[in-house]
Tab-separated table of C-alpha atoms (C1' of nucleotides) in Angstrom:
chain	number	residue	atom	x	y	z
A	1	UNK	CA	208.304	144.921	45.535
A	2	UNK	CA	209.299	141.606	44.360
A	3	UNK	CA	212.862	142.553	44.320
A	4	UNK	CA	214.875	145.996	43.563
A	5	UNK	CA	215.699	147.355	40.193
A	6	UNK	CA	219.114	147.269	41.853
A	7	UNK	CA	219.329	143.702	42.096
A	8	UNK	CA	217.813	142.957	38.568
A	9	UNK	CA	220.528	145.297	36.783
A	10	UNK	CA	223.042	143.620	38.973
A	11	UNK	CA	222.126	139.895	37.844
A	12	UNK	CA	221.614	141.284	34.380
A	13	UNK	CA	225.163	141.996	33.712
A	14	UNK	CA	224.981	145.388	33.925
A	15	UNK	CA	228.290	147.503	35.675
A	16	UNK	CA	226.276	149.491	39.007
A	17	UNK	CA	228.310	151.717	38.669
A	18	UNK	CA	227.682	155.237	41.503
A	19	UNK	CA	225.082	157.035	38.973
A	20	UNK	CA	223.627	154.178	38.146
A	21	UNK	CA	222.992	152.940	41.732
A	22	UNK	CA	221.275	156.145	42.288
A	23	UNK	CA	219.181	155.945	39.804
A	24	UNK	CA	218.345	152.475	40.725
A	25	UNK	CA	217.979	153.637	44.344
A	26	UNK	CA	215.597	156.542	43.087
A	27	UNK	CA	213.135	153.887	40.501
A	28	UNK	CA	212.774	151.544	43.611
A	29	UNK	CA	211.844	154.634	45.714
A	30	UNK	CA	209.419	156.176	43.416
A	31	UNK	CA	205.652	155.043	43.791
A	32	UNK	CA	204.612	157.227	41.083
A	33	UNK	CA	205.568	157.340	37.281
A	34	UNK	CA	208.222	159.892	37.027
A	35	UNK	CA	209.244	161.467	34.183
A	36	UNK	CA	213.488	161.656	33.022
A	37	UNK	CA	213.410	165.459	34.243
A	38	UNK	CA	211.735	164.099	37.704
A	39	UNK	CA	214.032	161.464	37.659
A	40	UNK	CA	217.162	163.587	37.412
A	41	UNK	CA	215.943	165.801	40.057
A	42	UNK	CA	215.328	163.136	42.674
A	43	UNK	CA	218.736	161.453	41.495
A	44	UNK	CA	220.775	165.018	41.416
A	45	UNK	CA	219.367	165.541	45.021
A	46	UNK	CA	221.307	162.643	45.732
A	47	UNK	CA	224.250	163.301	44.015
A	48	UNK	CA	224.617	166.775	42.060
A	49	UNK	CA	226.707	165.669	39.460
A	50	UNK	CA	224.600	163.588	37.756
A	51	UNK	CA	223.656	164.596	34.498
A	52	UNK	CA	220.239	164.537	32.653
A	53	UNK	CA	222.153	162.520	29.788
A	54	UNK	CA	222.943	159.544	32.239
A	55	UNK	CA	219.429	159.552	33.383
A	56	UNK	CA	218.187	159.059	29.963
A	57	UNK	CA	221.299	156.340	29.157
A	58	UNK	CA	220.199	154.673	32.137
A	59	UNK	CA	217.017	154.418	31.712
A	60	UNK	CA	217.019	153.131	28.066
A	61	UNK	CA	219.668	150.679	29.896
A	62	UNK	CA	217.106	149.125	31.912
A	63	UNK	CA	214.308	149.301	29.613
A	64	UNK	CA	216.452	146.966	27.505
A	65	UNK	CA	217.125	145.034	30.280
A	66	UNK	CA	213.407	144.436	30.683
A	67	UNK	CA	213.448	146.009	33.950
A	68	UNK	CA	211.803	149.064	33.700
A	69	UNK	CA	208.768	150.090	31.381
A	70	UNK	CA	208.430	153.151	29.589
A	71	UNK	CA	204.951	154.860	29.100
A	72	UNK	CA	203.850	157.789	26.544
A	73	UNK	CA	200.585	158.583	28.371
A	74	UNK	CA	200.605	161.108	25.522
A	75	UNK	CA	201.606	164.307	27.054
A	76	UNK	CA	204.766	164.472	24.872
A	77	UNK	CA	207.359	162.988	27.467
A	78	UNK	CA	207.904	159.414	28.638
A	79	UNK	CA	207.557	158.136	31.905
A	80	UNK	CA	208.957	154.948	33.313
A	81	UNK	CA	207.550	152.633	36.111
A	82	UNK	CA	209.595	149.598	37.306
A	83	UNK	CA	208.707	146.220	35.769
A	84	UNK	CA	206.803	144.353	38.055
A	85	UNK	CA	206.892	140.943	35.710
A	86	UNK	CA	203.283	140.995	36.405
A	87	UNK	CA	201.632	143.197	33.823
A	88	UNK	CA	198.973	145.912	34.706
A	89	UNK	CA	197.242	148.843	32.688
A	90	UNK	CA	196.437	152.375	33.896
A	91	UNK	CA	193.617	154.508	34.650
A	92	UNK	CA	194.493	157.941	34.091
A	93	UNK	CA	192.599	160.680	36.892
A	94	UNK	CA	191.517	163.505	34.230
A	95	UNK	CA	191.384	166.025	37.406
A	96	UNK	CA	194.628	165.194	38.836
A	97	UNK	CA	196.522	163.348	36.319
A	98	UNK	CA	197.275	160.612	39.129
A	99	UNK	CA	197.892	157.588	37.620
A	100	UNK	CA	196.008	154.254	38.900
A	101	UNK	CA	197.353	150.740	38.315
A	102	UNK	CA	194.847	147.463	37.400
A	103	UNK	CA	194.720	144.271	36.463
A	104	UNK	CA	192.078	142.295	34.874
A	105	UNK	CA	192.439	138.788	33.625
A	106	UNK	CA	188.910	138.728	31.593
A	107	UNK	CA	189.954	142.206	29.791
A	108	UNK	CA	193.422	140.507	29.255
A	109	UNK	CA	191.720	137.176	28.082
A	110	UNK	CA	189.339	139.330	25.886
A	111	UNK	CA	192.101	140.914	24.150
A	112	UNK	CA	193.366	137.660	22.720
A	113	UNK	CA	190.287	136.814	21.755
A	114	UNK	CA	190.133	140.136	19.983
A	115	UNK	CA	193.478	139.521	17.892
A	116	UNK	CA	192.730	136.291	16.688
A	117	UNK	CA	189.537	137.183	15.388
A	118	UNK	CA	191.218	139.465	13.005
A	119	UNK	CA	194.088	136.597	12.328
A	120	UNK	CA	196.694	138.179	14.547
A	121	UNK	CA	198.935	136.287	17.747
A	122	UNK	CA	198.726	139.011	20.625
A	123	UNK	CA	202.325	140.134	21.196
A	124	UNK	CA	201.585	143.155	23.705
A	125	UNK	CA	199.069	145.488	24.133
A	126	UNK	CA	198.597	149.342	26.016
A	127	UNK	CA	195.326	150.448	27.747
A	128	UNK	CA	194.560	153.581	29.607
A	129	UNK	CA	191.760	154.174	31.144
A	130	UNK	CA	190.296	158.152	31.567
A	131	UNK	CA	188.330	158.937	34.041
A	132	UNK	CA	186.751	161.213	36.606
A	133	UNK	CA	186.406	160.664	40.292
A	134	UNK	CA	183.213	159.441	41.416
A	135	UNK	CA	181.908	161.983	44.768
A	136	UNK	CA	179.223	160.443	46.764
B	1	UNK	CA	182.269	157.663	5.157
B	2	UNK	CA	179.457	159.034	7.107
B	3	UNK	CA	180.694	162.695	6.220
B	4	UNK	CA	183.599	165.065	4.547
B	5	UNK	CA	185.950	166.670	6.764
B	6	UNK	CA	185.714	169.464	4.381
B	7	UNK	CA	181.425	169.415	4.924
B	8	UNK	CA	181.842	169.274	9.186
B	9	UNK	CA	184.957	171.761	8.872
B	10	UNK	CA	182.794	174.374	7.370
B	11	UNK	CA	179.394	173.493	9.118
B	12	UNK	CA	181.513	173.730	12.453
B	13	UNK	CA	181.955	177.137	11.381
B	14	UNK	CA	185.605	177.321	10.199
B	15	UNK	CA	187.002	179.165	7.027
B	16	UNK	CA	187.762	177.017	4.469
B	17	UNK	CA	190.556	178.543	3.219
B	18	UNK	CA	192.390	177.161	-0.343
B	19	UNK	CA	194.856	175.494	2.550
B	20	UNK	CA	192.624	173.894	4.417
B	21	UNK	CA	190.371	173.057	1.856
B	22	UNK	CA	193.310	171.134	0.600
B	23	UNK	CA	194.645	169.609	3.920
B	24	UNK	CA	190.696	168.645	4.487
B	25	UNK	CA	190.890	166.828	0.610
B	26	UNK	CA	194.057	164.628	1.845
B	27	UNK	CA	192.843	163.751	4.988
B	28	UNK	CA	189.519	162.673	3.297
B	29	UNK	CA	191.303	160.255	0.711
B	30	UNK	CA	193.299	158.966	3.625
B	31	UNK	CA	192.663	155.594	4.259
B	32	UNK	CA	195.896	155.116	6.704
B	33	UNK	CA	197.095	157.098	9.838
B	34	UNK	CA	199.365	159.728	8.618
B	35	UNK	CA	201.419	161.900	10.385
B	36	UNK	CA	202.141	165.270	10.051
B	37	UNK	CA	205.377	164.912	7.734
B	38	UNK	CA	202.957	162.544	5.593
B	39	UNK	CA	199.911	165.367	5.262
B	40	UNK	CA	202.413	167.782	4.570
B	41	UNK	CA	203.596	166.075	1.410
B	42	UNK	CA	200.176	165.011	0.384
B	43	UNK	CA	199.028	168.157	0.844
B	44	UNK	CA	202.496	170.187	-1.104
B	45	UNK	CA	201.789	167.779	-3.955
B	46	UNK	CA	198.250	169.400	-4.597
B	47	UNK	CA	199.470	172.558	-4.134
B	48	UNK	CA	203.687	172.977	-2.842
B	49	UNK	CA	202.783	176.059	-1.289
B	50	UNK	CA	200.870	174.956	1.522
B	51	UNK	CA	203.715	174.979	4.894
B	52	UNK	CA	203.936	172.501	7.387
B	53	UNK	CA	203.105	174.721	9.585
B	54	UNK	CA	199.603	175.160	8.353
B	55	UNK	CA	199.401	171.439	8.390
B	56	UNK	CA	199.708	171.520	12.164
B	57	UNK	CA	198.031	174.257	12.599
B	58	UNK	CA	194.730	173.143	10.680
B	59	UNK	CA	194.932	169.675	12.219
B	60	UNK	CA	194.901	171.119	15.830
B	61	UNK	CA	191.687	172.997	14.410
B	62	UNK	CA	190.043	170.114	13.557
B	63	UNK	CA	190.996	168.408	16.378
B	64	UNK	CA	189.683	170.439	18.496
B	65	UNK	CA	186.227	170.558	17.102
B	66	UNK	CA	185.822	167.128	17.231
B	67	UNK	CA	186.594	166.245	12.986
B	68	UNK	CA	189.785	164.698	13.809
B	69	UNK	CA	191.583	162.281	15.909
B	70	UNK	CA	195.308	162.027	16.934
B	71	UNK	CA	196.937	159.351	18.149
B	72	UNK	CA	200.341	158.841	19.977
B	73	UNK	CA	201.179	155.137	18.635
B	74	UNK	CA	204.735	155.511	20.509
B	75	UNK	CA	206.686	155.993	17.785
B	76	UNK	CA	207.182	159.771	18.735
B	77	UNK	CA	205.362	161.939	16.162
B	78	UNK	CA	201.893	161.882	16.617
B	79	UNK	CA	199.369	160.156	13.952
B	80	UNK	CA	195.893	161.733	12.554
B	81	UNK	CA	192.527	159.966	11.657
B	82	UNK	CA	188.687	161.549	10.505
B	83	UNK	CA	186.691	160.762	13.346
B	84	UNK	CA	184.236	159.024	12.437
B	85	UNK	CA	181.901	159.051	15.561
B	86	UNK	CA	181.970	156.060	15.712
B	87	UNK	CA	184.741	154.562	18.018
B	88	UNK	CA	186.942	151.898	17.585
B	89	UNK	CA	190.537	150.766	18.673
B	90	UNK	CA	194.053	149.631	16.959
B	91	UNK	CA	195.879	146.670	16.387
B	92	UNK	CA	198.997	147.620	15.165
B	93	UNK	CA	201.228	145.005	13.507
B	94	UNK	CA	204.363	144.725	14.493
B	95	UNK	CA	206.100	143.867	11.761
B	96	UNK	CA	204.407	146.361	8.645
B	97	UNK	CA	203.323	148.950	11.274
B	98	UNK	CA	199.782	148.628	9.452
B	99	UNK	CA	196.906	149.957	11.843
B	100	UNK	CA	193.957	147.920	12.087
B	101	UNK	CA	190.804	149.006	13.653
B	102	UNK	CA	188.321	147.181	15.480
B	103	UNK	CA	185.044	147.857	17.342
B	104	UNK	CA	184.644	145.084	20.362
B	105	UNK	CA	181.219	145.955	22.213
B	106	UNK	CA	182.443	143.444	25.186
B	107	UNK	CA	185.847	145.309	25.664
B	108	UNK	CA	183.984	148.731	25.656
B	109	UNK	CA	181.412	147.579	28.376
B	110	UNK	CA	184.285	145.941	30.346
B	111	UNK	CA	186.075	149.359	30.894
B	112	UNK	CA	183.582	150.833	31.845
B	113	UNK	CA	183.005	148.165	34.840
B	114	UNK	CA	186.706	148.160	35.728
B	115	UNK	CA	186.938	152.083	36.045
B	116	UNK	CA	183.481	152.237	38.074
B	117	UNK	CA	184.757	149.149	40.212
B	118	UNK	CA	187.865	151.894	40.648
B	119	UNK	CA	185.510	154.439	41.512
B	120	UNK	CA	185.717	156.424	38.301
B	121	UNK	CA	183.353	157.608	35.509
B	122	UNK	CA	184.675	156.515	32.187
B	123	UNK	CA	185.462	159.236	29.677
B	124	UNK	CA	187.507	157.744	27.599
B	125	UNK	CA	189.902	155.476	26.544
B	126	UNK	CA	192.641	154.243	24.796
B	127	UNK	CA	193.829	150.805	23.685
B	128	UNK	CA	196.225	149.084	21.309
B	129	UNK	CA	197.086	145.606	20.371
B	130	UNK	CA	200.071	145.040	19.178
B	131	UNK	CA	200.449	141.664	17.128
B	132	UNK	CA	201.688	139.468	14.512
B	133	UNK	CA	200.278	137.911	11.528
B	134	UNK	CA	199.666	134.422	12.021
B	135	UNK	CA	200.419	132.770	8.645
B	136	UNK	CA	198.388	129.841	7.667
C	1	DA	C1'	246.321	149.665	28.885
C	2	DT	C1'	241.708	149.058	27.733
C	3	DA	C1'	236.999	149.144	27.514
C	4	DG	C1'	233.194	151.220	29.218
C	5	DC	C1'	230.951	155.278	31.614
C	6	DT	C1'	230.242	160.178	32.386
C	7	DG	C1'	229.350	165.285	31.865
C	8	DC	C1'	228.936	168.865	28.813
C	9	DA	C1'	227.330	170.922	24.965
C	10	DA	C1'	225.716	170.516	20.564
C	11	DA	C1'	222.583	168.188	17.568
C	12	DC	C1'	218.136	166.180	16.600
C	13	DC	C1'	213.219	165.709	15.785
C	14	DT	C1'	208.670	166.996	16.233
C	15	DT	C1'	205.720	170.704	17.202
C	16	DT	C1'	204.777	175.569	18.245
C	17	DT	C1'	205.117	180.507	17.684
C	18	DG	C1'	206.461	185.595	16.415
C	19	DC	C1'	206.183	188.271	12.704
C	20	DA	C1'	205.215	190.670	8.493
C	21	DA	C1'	202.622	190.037	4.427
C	22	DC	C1'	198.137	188.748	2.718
C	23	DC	C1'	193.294	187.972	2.068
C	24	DA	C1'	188.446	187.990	2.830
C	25	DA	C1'	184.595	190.261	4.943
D	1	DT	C1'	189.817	198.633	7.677
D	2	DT	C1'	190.087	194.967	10.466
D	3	DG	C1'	190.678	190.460	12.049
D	4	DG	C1'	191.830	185.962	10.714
D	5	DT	C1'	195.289	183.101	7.881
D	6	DT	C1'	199.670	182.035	5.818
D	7	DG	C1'	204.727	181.155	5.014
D	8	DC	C1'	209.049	181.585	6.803
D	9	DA	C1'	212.263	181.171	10.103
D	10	DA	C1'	213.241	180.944	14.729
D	11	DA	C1'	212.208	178.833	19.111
D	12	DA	C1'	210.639	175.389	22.063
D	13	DG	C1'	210.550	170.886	24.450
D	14	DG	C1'	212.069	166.296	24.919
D	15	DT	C1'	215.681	163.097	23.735
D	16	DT	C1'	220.055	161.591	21.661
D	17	DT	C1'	224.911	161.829	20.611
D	18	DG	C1'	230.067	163.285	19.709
D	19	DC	C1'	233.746	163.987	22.262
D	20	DA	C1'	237.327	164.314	25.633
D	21	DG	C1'	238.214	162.969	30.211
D	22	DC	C1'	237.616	159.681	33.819
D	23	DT	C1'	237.102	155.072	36.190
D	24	DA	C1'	237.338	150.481	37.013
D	25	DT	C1'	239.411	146.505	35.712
DNA sequence: ATAGCTGCAAACCTTTTGCAACCAA
DNA sequence: TTGGTTGCAAAAGGTTTGCAGCTAT
């Protein structure tokens, strides 16, 4: 972890206030890609009074902030990941529904390629990968 | 176009009901990615009977045999296209929301060595651009 | 004192579903 | 007659928001 979501929320301006250091506290402790209901579980474990509400304020918060990415791996509800600054796509475990990180600079490279040809300037871009484990 | 969605509905085996024979007609002359809201008033303007509901309903029909595709662009509601067999990905841009598709052999190949090199089998995919127009 | 943050509950939006009527086989 | 289909309205699931109270400056 480069540094914590903490920190980058701090330096951004934004008031840490106690909910919102929880939440913090719970992003930088997840190594999944939680959903807001998961999120407000972990953070109410914490501290009881926090609402659902602030967990979706928050998170919009730092998604702003450019500090935390949000993800529709189309099952209806968002999930967020932290924001590495380092971009990566996902490979999406059909069995399990475990979520795999990658990067790859000649799929990245190819993509530019791609949106030129058709007289476009690559802004951003989402991939997601489906797969099945391979047994041997 | 390779084929109606009206001519695969009813070889698949389904009932081609006045509704879905209408639903089947709109999504033929599409040459967008509308959503549900946007089939339902195609559709109510051939015949204002026809309910939303029976819009979703006949769209998960065809989806589920394989005549149609839906798509989760992020912007919430979720977005409908004939498949055409044929795959092919989006570039969205970002400032008209047009879709664009594209078909890019290399890309498709390059998946397929990323989620083997990950230890999966590929069996599927999804992936956007997202872009601007470069003016000239 | 003031501006921003919070919890609660209500509202919202898209999609699904229970139900009674309806239609085709 | 029987099972599938439809419209309507209600419900569901995820997310947002109005509001009154609270908190930190």
């Amino acid at each position: 972890m480069t540094q914590t979501i903490h920190n980058r929320a701090a330096a951004a301006g934004l008031r840490m206030t106690a909910p919102r250091r929880v939440i913090a506290r719970v992003l930088d402790a997840a190594d999944d890609h939680p959903d807001a209901e998961a999120l407000h579980a972990r953070a109410a474990a914490i501290d009881p009074r926090i609402s659902l509400a602030t967990v979706y304020r928050t998170v919009k918060l730092f998604e702003e902030q450019g500090i935390l990415e949000k993800h529709a791996f189309g099952d209806g509800r968002a999930r967020y990941e932290a924001a590495d600054g380092g971009h990566h796509d996902h490979l999406i475990d059909m069995a399990t529904g475990q979520v795999i990180e990658f990067v790859d600079p000649e799929i990245e490279a190819l993509q530019e390629k791609i949106a030129r040809r058709l007289g476009y300037r690559l802004i951003g871009h989402r991939l997601e990968l489906f797969g099945e484990r391979i047994e041997d």
